[in-house]
CSV table of C-alpha atoms and ligand atoms in Angstrom, one decimal:
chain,number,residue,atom,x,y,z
A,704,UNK,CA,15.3,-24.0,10.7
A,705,UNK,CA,13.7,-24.4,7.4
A,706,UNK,CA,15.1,-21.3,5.6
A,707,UNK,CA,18.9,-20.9,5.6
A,708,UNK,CA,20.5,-18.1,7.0
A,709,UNK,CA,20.7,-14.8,5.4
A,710,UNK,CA,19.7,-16.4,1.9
A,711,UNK,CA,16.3,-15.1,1.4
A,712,UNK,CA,15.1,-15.5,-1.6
A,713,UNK,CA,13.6,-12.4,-3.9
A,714,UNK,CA,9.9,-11.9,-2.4
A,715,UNK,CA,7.6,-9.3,-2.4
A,716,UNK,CA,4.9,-8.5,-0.1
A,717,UNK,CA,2.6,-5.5,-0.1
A,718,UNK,CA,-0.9,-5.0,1.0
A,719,UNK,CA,-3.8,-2.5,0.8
A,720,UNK,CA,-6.6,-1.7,3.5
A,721,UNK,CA,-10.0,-2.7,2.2
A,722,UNK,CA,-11.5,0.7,3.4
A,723,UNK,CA,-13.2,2.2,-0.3
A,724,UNK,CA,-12.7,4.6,-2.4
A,725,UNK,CA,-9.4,3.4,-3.5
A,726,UNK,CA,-7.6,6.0,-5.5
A,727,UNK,CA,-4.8,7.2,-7.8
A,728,UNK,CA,-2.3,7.7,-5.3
A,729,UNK,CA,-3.2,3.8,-4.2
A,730,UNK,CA,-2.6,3.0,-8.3
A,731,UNK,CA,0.0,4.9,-8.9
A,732,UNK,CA,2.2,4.6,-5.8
A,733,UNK,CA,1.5,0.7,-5.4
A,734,UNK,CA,-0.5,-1.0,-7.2
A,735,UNK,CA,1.4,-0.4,-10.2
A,736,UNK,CA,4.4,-1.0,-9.3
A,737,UNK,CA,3.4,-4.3,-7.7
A,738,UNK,CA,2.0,-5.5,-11.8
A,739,UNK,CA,5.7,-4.7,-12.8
A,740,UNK,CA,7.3,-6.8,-10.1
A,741,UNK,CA,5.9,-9.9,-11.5
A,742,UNK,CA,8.3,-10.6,-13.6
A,743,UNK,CA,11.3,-10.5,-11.8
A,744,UNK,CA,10.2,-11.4,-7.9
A,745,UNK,CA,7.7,-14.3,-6.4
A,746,UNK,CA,5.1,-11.7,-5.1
A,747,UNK,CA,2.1,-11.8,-2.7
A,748,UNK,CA,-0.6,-9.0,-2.8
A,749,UNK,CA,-2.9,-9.1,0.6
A,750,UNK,CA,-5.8,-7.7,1.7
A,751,UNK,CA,-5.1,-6.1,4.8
A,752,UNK,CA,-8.8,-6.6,6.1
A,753,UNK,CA,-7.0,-7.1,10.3
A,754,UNK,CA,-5.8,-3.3,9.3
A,755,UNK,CA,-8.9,-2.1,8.3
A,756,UNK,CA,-11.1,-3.1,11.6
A,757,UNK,CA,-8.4,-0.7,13.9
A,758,UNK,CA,-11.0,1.8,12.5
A,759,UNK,CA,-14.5,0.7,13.5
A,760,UNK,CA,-15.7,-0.9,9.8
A,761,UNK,CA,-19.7,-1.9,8.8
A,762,UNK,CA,-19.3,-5.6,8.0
A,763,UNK,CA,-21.2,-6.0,5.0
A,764,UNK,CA,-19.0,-3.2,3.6
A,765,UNK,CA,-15.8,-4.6,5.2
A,766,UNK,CA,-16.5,-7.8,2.9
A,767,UNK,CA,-17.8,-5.8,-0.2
A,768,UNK,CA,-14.2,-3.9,0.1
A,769,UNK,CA,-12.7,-6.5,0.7
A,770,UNK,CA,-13.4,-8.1,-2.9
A,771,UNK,CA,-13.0,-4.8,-4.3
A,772,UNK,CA,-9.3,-4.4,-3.9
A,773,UNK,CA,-8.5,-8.1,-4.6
A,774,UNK,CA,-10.5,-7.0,-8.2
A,775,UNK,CA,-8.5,-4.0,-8.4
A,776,UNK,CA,-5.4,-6.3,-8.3
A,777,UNK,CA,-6.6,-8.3,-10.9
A,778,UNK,CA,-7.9,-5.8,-13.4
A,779,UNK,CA,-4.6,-3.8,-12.8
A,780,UNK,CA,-2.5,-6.5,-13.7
A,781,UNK,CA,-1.5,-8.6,-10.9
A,782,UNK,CA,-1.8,-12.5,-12.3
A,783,UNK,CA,-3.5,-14.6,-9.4
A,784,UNK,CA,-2.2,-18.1,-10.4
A,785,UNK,CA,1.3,-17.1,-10.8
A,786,UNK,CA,1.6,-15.0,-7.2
A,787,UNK,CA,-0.7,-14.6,-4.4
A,788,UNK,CA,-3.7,-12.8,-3.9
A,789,UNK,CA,-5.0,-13.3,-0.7
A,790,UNK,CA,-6.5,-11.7,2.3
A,791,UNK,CA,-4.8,-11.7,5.6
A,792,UNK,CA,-7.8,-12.6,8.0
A,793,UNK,CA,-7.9,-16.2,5.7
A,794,UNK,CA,-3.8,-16.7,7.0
A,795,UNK,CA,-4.4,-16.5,11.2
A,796,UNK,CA,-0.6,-16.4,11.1
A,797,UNK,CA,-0.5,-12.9,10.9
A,798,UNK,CA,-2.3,-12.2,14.0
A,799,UNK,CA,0.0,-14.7,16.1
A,800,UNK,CA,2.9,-13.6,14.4
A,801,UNK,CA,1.8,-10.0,14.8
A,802,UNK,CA,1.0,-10.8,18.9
A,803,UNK,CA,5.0,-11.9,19.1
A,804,UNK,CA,6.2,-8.8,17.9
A,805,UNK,CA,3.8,-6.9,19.8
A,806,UNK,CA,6.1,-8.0,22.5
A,807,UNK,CA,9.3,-7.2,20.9
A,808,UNK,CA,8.7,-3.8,19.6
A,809,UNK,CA,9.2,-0.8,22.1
A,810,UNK,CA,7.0,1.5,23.1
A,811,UNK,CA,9.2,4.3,22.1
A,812,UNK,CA,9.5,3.0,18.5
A,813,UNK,CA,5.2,3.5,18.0
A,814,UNK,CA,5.0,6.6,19.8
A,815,UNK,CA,7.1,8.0,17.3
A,816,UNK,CA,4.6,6.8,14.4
A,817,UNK,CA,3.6,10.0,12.6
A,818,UNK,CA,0.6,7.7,10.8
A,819,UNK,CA,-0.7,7.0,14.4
A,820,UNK,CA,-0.5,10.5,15.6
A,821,UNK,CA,-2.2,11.7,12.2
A,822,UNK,CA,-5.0,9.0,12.4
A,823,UNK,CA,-5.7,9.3,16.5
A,824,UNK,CA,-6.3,12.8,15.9
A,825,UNK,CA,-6.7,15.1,18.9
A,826,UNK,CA,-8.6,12.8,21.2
A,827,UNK,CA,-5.6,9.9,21.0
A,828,UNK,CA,-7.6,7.9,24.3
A,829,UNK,CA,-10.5,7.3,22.2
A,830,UNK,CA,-8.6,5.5,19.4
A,831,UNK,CA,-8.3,1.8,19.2
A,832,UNK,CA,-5.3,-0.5,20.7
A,833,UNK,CA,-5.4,-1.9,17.4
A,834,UNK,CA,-4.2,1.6,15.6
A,835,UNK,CA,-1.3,2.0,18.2
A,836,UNK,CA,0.1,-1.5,17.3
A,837,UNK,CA,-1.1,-1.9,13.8
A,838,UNK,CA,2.6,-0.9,12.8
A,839,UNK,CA,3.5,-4.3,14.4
A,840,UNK,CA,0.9,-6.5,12.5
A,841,UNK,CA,2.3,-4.5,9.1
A,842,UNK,CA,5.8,-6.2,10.1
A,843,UNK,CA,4.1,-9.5,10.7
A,844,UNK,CA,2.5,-9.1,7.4
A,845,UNK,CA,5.7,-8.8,5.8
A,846,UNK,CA,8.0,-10.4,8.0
A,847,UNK,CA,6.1,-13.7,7.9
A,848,UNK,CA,6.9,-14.2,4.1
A,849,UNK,CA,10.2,-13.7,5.1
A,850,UNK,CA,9.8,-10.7,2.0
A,851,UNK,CA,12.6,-9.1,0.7
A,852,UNK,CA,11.2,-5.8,-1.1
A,853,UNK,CA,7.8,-4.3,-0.6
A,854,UNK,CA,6.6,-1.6,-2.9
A,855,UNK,CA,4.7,0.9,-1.1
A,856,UNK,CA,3.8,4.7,-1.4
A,857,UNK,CA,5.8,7.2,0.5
A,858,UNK,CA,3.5,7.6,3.2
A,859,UNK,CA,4.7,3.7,4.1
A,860,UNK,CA,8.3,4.5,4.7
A,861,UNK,CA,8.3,5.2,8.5
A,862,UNK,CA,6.4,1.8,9.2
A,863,UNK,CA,8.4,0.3,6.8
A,864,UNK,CA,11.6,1.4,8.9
A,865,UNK,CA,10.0,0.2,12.1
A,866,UNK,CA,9.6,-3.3,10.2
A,867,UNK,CA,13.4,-3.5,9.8
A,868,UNK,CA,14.1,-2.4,13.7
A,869,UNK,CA,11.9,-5.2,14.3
A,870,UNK,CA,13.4,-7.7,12.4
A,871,UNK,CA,17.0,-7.1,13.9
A,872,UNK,CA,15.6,-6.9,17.4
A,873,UNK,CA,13.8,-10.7,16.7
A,874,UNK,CA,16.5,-12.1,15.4
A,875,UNK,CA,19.2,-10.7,18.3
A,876,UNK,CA,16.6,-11.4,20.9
A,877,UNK,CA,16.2,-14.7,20.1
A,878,UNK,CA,20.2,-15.6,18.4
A,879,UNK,CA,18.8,-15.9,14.7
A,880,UNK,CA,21.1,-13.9,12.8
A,881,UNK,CA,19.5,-13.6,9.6
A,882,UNK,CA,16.1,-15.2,10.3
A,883,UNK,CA,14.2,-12.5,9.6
A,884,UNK,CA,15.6,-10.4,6.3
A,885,UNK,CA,15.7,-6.6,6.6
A,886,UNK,CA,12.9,-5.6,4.1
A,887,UNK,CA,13.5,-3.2,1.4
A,888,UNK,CA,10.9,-0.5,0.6
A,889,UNK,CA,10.5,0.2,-2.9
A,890,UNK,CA,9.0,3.5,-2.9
A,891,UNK,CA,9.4,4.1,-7.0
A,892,UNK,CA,8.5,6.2,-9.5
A,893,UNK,CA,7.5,9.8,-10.2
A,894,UNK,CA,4.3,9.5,-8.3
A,895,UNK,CA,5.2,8.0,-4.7
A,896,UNK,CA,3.0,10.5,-3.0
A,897,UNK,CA,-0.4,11.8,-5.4
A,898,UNK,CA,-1.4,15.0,-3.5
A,899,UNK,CA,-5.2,15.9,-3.2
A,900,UNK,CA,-6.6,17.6,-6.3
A,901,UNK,CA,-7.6,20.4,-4.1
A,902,UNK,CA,-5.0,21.2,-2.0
A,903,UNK,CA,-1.4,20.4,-3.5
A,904,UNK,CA,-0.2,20.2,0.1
A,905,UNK,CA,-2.3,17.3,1.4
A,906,UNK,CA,-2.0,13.7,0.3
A,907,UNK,CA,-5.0,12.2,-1.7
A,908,UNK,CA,-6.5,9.9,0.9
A,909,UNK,CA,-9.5,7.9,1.0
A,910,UNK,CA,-11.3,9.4,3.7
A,911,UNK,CA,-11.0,13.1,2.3
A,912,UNK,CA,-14.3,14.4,2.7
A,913,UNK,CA,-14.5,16.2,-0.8
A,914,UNK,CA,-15.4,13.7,-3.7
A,915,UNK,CA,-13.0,16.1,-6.2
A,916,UNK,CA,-10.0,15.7,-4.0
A,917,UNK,CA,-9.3,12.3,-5.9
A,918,UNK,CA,-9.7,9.9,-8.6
A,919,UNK,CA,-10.9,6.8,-8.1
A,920,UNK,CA,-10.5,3.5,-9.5
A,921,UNK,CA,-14.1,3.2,-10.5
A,922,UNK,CA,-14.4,6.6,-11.9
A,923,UNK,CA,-16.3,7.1,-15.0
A,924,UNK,CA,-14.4,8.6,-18.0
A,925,UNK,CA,-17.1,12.1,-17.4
A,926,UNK,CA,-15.9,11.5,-13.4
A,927,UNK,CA,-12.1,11.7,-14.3
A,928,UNK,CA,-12.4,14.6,-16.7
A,929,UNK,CA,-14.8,16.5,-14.6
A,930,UNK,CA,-12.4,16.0,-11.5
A,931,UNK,CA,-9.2,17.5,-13.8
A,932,UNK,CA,-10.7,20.2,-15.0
A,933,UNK,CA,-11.7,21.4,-11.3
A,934,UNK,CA,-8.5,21.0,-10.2
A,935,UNK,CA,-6.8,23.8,-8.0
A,936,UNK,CA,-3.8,25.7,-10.2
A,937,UNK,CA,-1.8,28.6,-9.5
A,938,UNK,CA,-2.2,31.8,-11.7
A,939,UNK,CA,1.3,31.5,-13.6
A,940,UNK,CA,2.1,28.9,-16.6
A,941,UNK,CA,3.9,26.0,-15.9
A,942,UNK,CA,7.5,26.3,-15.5
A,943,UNK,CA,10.4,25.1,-18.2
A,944,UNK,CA,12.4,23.6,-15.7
A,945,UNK,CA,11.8,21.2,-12.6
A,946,UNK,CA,13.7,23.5,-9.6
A,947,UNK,CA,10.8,25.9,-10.6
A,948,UNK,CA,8.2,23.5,-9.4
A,949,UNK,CA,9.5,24.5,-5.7
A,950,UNK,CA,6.6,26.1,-3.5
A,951,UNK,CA,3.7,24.9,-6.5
A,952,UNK,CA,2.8,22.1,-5.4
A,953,UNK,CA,-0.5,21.5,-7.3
A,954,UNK,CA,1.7,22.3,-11.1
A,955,UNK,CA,3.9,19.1,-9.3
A,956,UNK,CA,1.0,16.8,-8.3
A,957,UNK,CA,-0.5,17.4,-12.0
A,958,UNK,CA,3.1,17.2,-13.9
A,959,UNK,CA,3.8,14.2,-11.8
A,960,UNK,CA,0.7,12.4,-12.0
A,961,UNK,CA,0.9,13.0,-15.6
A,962,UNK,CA,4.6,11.5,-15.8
A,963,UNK,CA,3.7,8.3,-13.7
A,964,UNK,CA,0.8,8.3,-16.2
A,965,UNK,CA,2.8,8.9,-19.4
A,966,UNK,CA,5.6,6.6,-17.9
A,967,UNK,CA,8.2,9.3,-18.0
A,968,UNK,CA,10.1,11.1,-15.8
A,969,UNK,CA,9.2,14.2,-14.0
A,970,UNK,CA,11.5,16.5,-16.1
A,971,UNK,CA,10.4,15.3,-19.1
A,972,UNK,CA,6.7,16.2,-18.0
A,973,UNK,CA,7.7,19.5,-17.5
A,974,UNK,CA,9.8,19.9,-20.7
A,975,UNK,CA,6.5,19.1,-22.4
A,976,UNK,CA,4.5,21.3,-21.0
A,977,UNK,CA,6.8,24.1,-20.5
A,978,UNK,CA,5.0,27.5,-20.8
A,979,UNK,CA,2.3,26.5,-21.3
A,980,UNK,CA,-1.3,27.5,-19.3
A,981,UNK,CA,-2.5,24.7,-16.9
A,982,UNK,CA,-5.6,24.2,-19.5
A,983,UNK,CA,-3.3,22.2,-21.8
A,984,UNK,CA,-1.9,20.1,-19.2
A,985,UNK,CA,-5.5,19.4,-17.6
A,986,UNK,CA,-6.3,18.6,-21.6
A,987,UNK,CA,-4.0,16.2,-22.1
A,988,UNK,CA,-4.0,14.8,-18.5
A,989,UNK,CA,-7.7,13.8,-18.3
A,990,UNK,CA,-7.0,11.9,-22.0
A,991,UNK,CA,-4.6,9.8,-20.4
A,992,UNK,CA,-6.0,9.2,-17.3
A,993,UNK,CA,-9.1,8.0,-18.9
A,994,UNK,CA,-7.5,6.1,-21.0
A,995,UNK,CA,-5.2,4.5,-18.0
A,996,UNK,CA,-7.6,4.5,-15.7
A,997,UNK,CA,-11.3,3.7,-16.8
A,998,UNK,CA,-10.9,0.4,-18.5
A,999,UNK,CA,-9.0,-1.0,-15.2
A,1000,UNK,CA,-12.5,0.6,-13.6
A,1001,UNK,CA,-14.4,-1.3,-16.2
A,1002,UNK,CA,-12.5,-4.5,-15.5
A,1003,UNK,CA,-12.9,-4.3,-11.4
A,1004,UNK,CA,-16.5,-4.0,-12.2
A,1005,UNK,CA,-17.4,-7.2,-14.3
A,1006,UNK,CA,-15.0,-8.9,-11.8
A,1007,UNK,CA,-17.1,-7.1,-8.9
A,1008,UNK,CA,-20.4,-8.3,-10.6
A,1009,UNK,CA,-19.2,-12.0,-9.8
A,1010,UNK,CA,-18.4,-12.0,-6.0
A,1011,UNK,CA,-18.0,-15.9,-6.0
A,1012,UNK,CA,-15.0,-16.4,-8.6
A,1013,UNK,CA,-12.9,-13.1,-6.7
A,1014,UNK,CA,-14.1,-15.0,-3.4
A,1015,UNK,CA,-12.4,-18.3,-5.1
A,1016,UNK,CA,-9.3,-16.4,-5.9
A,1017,UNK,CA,-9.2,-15.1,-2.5
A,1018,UNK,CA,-9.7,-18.5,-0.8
A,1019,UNK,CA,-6.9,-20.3,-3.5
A,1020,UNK,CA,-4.5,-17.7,-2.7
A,1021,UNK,CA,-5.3,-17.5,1.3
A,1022,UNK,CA,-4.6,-22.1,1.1
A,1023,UNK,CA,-1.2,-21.1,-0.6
A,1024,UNK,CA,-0.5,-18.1,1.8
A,1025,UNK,CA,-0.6,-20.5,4.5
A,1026,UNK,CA,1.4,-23.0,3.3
A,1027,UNK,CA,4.5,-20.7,3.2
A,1028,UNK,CA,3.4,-19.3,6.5
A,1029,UNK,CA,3.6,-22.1,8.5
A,1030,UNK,CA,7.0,-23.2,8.4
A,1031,UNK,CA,8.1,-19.8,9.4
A,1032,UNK,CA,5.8,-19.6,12.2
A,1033,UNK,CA,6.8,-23.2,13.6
A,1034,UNK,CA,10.2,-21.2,13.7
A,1035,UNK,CA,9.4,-18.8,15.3
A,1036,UNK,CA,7.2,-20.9,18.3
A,1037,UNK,CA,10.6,-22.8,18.5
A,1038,UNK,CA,12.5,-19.6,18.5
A,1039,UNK,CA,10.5,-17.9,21.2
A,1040,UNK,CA,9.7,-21.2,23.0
A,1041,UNK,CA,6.9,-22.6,22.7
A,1042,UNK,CA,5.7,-26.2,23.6
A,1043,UNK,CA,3.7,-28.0,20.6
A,1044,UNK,CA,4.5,-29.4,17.2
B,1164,TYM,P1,-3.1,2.0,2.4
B,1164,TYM,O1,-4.2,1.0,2.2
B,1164,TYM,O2,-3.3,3.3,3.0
B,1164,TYM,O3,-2.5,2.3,0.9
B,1164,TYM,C1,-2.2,1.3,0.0
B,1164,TYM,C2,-0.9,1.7,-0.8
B,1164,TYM,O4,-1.2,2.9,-1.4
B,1164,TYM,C3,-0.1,3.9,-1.1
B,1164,TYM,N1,-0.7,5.2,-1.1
B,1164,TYM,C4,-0.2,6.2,-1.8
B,1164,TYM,N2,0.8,6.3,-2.7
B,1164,TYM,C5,1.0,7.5,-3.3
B,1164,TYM,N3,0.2,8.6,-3.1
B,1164,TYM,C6,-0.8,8.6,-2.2
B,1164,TYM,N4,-1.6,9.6,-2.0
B,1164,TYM,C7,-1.1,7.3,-1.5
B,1164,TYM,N5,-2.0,6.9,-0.6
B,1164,TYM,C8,-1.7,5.6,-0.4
B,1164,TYM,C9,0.3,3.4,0.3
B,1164,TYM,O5,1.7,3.9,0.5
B,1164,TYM,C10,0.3,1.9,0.2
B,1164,TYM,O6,1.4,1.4,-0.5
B,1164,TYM,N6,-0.2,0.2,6.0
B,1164,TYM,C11,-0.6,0.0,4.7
B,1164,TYM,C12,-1.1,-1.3,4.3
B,1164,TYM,C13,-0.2,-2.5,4.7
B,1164,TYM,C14,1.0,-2.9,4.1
B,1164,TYM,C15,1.4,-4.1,4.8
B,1164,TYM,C16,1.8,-2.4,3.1
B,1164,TYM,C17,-0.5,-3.4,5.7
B,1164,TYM,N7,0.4,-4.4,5.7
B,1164,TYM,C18,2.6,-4.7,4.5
B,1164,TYM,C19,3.0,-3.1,2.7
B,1164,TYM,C20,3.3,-4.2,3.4
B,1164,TYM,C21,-1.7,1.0,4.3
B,1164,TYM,O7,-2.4,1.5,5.2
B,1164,TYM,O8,-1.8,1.3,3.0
């Protein structure tokens, strides 16, 4: 076997669907975090464009999304030429690796998938294959690195858990003790789950119908301050301590937005603000967030305006991607059985 037993090295994997309107709760519960793991970890940021298509996707927008979040990377902070940015239908390993576990996962495990039951909606017989078992090609995706830590929102945790099942079932199946590590889910900071601006109770998603429900990466700064100031409040001031944020949830989406913002904790958000009417908060919130938010928005779209160079990046990072693929997939064929080189 080319890696050793139970000594993975630090590596981090995470990826983003290339389905638009990327938003806040995408910034703020991933992608930064995944800037910040640069220093200390060998990291590789993918394009999860095989995710995307288990929800029927136009083409020509598939590949204009496609380069979008790879520029979001970039202009957030992730280093190309040091890590790996990538998109996953460039390494075909994830698809084979991803058919293998489609035959070691249970059937029990994904019907327990809340994602899938959320996404499926009422009418589950109409959705595709691909959505049941796209918990499966997210292990592959992370699995095939052999990755240690992936950072990931909160919403990620479940599928993240189901990776790990996976793993031990592989390597007990198949007598590899330690093949496969069990990846760690680094769901940090004060923003791990950005709720809607109109509705505290439901996430901020991509496919919310209502424009003012999030911020996007490419908001304008007059997009981002118009978006703050219509956001749904409750009638009381904010509260002086952080128990009293209990049954408000839009007074903990803005404190904690502005916290992951700020780059402070939660409490001291709310010691800030303490008694204070939601107009001061909105105030100060939609000055940071422009000032967070809209140059990275300016960045993605100079790198958007030059398709070819992010295409470059995409195909340099897809060569390297590969290389570090292979090996563990010639494993694996050996592992499972599989005649051929
Ligand atoms: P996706 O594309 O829905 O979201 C990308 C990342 O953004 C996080 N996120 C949020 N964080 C905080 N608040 C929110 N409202 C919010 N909405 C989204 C997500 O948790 C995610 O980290 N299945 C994944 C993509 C994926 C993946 C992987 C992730 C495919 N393979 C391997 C990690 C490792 C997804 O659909 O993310």
């Amino acid at each position: 076997m080319s890696e050793q037993k139970s000594e993975h090295k630090p590596r981090v994997l995470s990826g983003v669907q290339p389905t638009g309107n990327l938003h806040l709760g995408n910034y703020l519960g991933a992608i930064r975090n995944f800037v910040a793991l640069q220093e200390s970890h060998e990291c590789l940021y993918c394009v999860v464009d095989l995710h995307a298509i288990t929800v029927f996707q136009d083409p020509a927008e598939l590949a204009a999304n496609t380069r979008e979040v790879a520029a979001a990377f970039i202009a957030a902070g992730v280093d190309p030429k040091n890590h790996i940015v990538f998109n996953q239908a460039q390494v075909p390993h994830h698809a084979e690796l991803a058919w293998v576990l489609n035959c070691v996962a249970r059937m029990g495990w994904l019907n327990r998938m809340t994602q899938f039951k959320e996404k499926a909606g009422k009418d589950r017989e109409k959705a595709s294959v691909g959505l049941y078992v796209y918990p499966n090609l997210m292990a592959a995706d992370i699995l095939l690195y052999q990755a240690t830590h992936v950072p990931v929102g909160e919403d990620q945790k479940q599928h993240l858990e189901l990776a790990r099942d996976i793993a031990q079932k592989f390597n007990n199946d198949f007598n590899a003790e330690g093949f496969f590590p069990q990846p760690e889910p680094l769901i940090q900071g004060p923003a791990t789950r950005v709720m809607s601006l109109r509705d505290g109770t439901k996430k901020m998603s991509k496919s919310d119908p209502s424009d003012l429900s999030r911020i996007t990466m490419l908001d304008s700064a007059d997009e981002i301050a118009k978006k703050i100031r219509k956001a749904k409040t409750d009638p009381d001031v904010l509260p002086a301590h952080e128990g009293a944020l209990e049954g408000r949830p839009e007074a903990a989406n803005l404190l904690g937005i502005y916290a992951a913002l700020a780059e402070q904790s939660v409490s001291a958000a709310v010691g800030q603000f303490a008694g204070q009417q939601f107009s001061a908060l909105k105030e100060a919130l939609a000055e940071l967030a422009i000032a967070k938010i809209a140059p990275i928005g300016d960045e993605m779209r100079r790198l958007n305006a030059d398709p070819g160079a992010v295409d470059a990046i995409l195909a340099d990072g897809a060569e390297r991607a590969r290389a570090l693929a292979e090996p563990v997939m010639a494993d694996v064929r050996k592992l499972v059985g599989f005649l051929g080189g």
